[in-house]
């Protein structure tokens, strides 16, 4: 059994995608990031960066004590290795997946995240910031589109954790100021992953926890966007 500390964000969806694809047993422990639950001591004990997702694997491959991990990319890699799925065994195939996994966690996620923030949540509209991150997101979509021009999935012929890492960050493309029709290879890939039964199940999990009122009130704004080192000590 795996405990998944989770909220339905792109990074949270990455992990449910893999868990559903692999058929692993897991239990959701909600972490309502808009209400500050990521600062609870029991969560910080496994996720010192106060960000979800995080997991606790109660049945690690070595048979020892439970293993806890934070950071979505590290969790994807750990679970892929645990199950022997969604990452190749050979040197070159593994390297191909890893470079695109790191491309997502270092580029697509952070840039799209800043795009969301300045376009939707900043207290005042800053045209330079909005343009900067919308344009960079557009560039990254273009990189992914070119990559998918001659292969069905990001790392080649097989669906992998590189795809699972990137897909949830493409789901909110309209909020990022992007049109999938501008990226035909990416759009084909996106539609194929959206139709996978495990993808449908993973997003259904998220709907159970998503607030029907999607607005960010003042309390949530302070929690999400007003954090400093003092936030960890309270």
XYZ file of C-alpha atoms in Angstrom:
234
model
C 0.000 0.000 0.000
C 1.192 3.483 -0.885
C 0.005 6.610 0.896
C -0.278 9.493 -1.556
C -0.398 12.964 -0.043
C -2.245 14.735 -2.812
C -4.213 17.655 -4.157
C -5.581 17.815 -7.739
C -2.870 19.964 -9.315
C -0.719 19.044 -12.319
C 1.991 17.669 -10.039
C -0.558 15.674 -8.095
C -2.051 14.249 -11.287
C 1.359 12.978 -12.387
C 1.408 10.475 -9.559
C -2.154 9.229 -9.891
C -1.482 8.703 -13.603
C 1.339 6.297 -12.794
C -0.418 4.603 -9.899
C -3.458 3.941 -12.072
C -1.391 2.763 -15.037
C 0.631 0.391 -12.860
C -2.353 -0.889 -10.897
C -0.717 -0.164 -7.553
C -2.815 -0.022 -4.389
C -2.813 3.444 -2.898
C -4.615 5.581 -0.367
C -5.215 9.296 -0.915
C -4.395 11.608 1.972
C -5.720 15.029 0.897
C -3.476 18.053 1.395
C -5.610 21.144 0.857
C -2.899 23.577 -0.179
C -5.301 26.528 -0.152
C -5.956 25.971 3.549
C -2.362 25.518 4.625
C -2.450 21.769 5.247
C 1.004 21.490 3.660
C 2.408 23.091 6.825
C 1.144 20.436 9.184
C 4.030 18.839 11.128
C 3.111 15.321 10.012
C 3.289 16.401 6.369
C 6.535 18.358 6.767
C 8.095 15.222 8.248
C 7.932 13.597 4.809
C 7.850 16.695 2.592
C 10.170 19.333 4.109
C 9.673 21.614 1.107
C 5.977 21.910 2.103
C 4.825 20.961 -1.387
C 2.724 18.038 -2.460
C 2.709 15.383 -3.787
C 4.556 13.092 -1.423
C 4.317 9.358 -0.884
C 5.007 6.783 1.767
C 5.604 3.303 0.352
C 4.818 0.765 3.058
C 6.082 -2.129 0.943
C 9.418 -1.025 -0.562
C 11.275 -3.398 -2.831
C 14.001 -4.079 -0.253
C 11.473 -5.261 2.317
C 12.664 -2.712 4.865
C 11.076 0.219 6.622
C 8.595 2.425 4.727
C 10.133 4.804 2.191
C 8.910 8.390 1.996
C 9.570 10.707 -0.931
C 8.683 14.216 -1.996
C 9.144 15.914 -5.417
C 6.967 14.575 -8.226
C 9.833 13.700 -10.564
C 11.590 11.669 -7.873
C 8.333 9.890 -7.062
C 7.698 9.004 -10.714
C 11.201 7.586 -11.064
C 10.944 5.632 -7.804
C 7.612 4.083 -8.759
C 8.781 3.270 -12.279
C 11.801 1.468 -10.842
C 9.657 -0.243 -8.212
C 7.266 -1.665 -10.788
C 9.713 -2.150 -13.658
C 7.342 -0.199 -15.902
C 7.335 3.047 -17.871
C 11.111 3.432 -18.004
C 13.410 1.277 -20.156
C 16.053 -1.001 -18.666
C 18.689 -0.224 -21.286
C 21.166 2.608 -20.841
C 20.109 4.722 -23.807
C 16.386 4.253 -23.378
C 16.584 5.153 -19.699
C 18.661 8.251 -20.455
C 16.094 9.329 -23.065
C 13.274 9.174 -20.533
C 15.259 10.872 -17.786
C 16.295 13.871 -19.861
C 12.670 14.590 -20.775
C 11.491 14.012 -17.227
C 14.016 16.599 -16.059
C 13.020 18.903 -18.927
C 9.513 18.925 -17.525
C 10.383 19.430 -13.868
C 12.956 22.133 -14.656
C 11.189 23.881 -17.535
C 7.617 23.166 -18.537
C 6.232 22.972 -14.997
C 7.923 26.065 -13.529
C 7.321 28.228 -16.596
C 3.670 27.216 -16.951
C 3.263 27.719 -13.215
C 4.528 31.290 -13.422
C 2.297 31.759 -16.468
C -0.717 30.741 -14.350
C 0.308 32.979 -11.500
C 0.844 36.224 -13.379
C -2.110 35.720 -15.732
C -4.638 34.615 -13.120
C -3.565 35.347 -9.546
C -1.278 38.377 -9.402
C -2.943 41.285 -7.539
C -2.160 43.580 -10.455
C -1.647 42.753 -14.109
C 1.983 43.087 -15.142
C 2.115 42.898 -18.951
C 5.841 42.199 -19.061
C 5.528 39.225 -16.693
C 2.470 37.849 -18.465
C 4.124 38.111 -21.880
C 7.384 36.650 -20.590
C 5.801 33.465 -19.272
C 3.132 33.033 -21.935
C 5.844 33.300 -24.598
C 8.165 30.893 -22.781
C 5.329 28.410 -22.350
C 4.669 28.737 -26.060
C 8.325 28.012 -26.808
C 8.243 24.901 -24.634
C 5.082 23.695 -26.366
C 6.984 24.123 -29.614
C 9.890 22.049 -28.306
C 7.492 19.267 -27.337
C 5.657 19.497 -30.647
C 8.893 19.076 -32.619
C 9.932 16.194 -30.395
C 6.660 14.379 -31.120
C 6.824 14.902 -34.880
C 8.345 11.476 -35.549
C 7.438 9.386 -32.511
C 4.220 8.519 -30.666
C 5.506 9.369 -27.193
C 8.040 11.755 -25.733
C 10.798 9.178 -25.274
C 10.006 7.051 -28.315
C 7.648 4.177 -29.027
C 6.593 3.452 -25.451
C 4.495 5.460 -23.010
C 6.708 6.476 -20.094
C 7.026 8.654 -17.027
C 8.259 11.416 -19.361
C 4.762 11.541 -20.850
C 3.078 11.329 -17.440
C 5.162 14.241 -16.199
C 4.298 16.543 -19.108
C 0.676 15.706 -19.854
C -0.901 17.307 -16.740
C 0.852 20.587 -17.535
C -0.729 20.625 -21.007
C -4.256 19.971 -19.709
C -4.772 23.660 -18.702
C -3.456 24.922 -22.056
C -6.259 27.467 -22.477
C -5.417 29.075 -19.127
C -1.813 29.254 -20.324
C -2.799 31.232 -23.412
C -2.020 28.349 -25.787
C -3.975 26.712 -28.621
C -3.359 23.016 -29.173
C -4.269 23.454 -32.841
C -1.010 25.408 -33.224
C 0.902 22.258 -32.254
C -0.484 19.326 -34.280
C 1.973 16.674 -33.076
C 1.508 17.680 -29.455
C -2.258 17.710 -29.938
C -2.241 14.170 -31.362
C -0.158 12.978 -28.374
C -2.389 14.860 -25.919
C -5.596 13.336 -27.285
C -4.100 9.837 -27.182
C -3.107 10.147 -23.523
C -6.431 11.738 -22.556
C -8.221 8.676 -23.949
C -6.222 6.152 -21.914
C -8.417 4.414 -19.298
C -5.851 5.070 -16.561
C -5.842 8.783 -17.400
C -9.611 8.909 -17.125
C -9.467 7.127 -13.753
C -6.693 9.382 -12.463
C -8.586 12.571 -13.271
C -11.764 11.129 -11.767
C -9.831 10.782 -8.510
C -8.982 14.474 -8.666
C -12.602 15.485 -9.142
C -13.435 14.069 -5.714
C -11.231 16.700 -4.095
C -11.584 19.685 -6.405
C -13.488 22.603 -4.953
C -16.550 23.544 -6.968
C -15.771 27.166 -6.172
C -12.441 27.569 -7.933
C -11.857 31.132 -6.755
C -8.829 31.848 -4.572
C -9.981 33.828 -1.543
C -7.752 36.126 0.478
C -6.881 33.440 3.032
C -5.807 31.016 0.317
C -3.871 33.758 -1.491
C -1.794 34.405 1.634
C -1.111 30.702 2.067
C -0.234 30.033 -1.560
C 1.670 33.171 -2.459
C 2.858 34.716 0.803
C 5.199 32.052 2.113
C 8.579 32.748 3.635
C 10.958 30.746 5.817
C 8.813 31.771 8.778
C 5.952 29.763 7.307
C 7.826 26.575 8.176
C 8.368 27.597 11.785
C 4.840 28.527 12.728
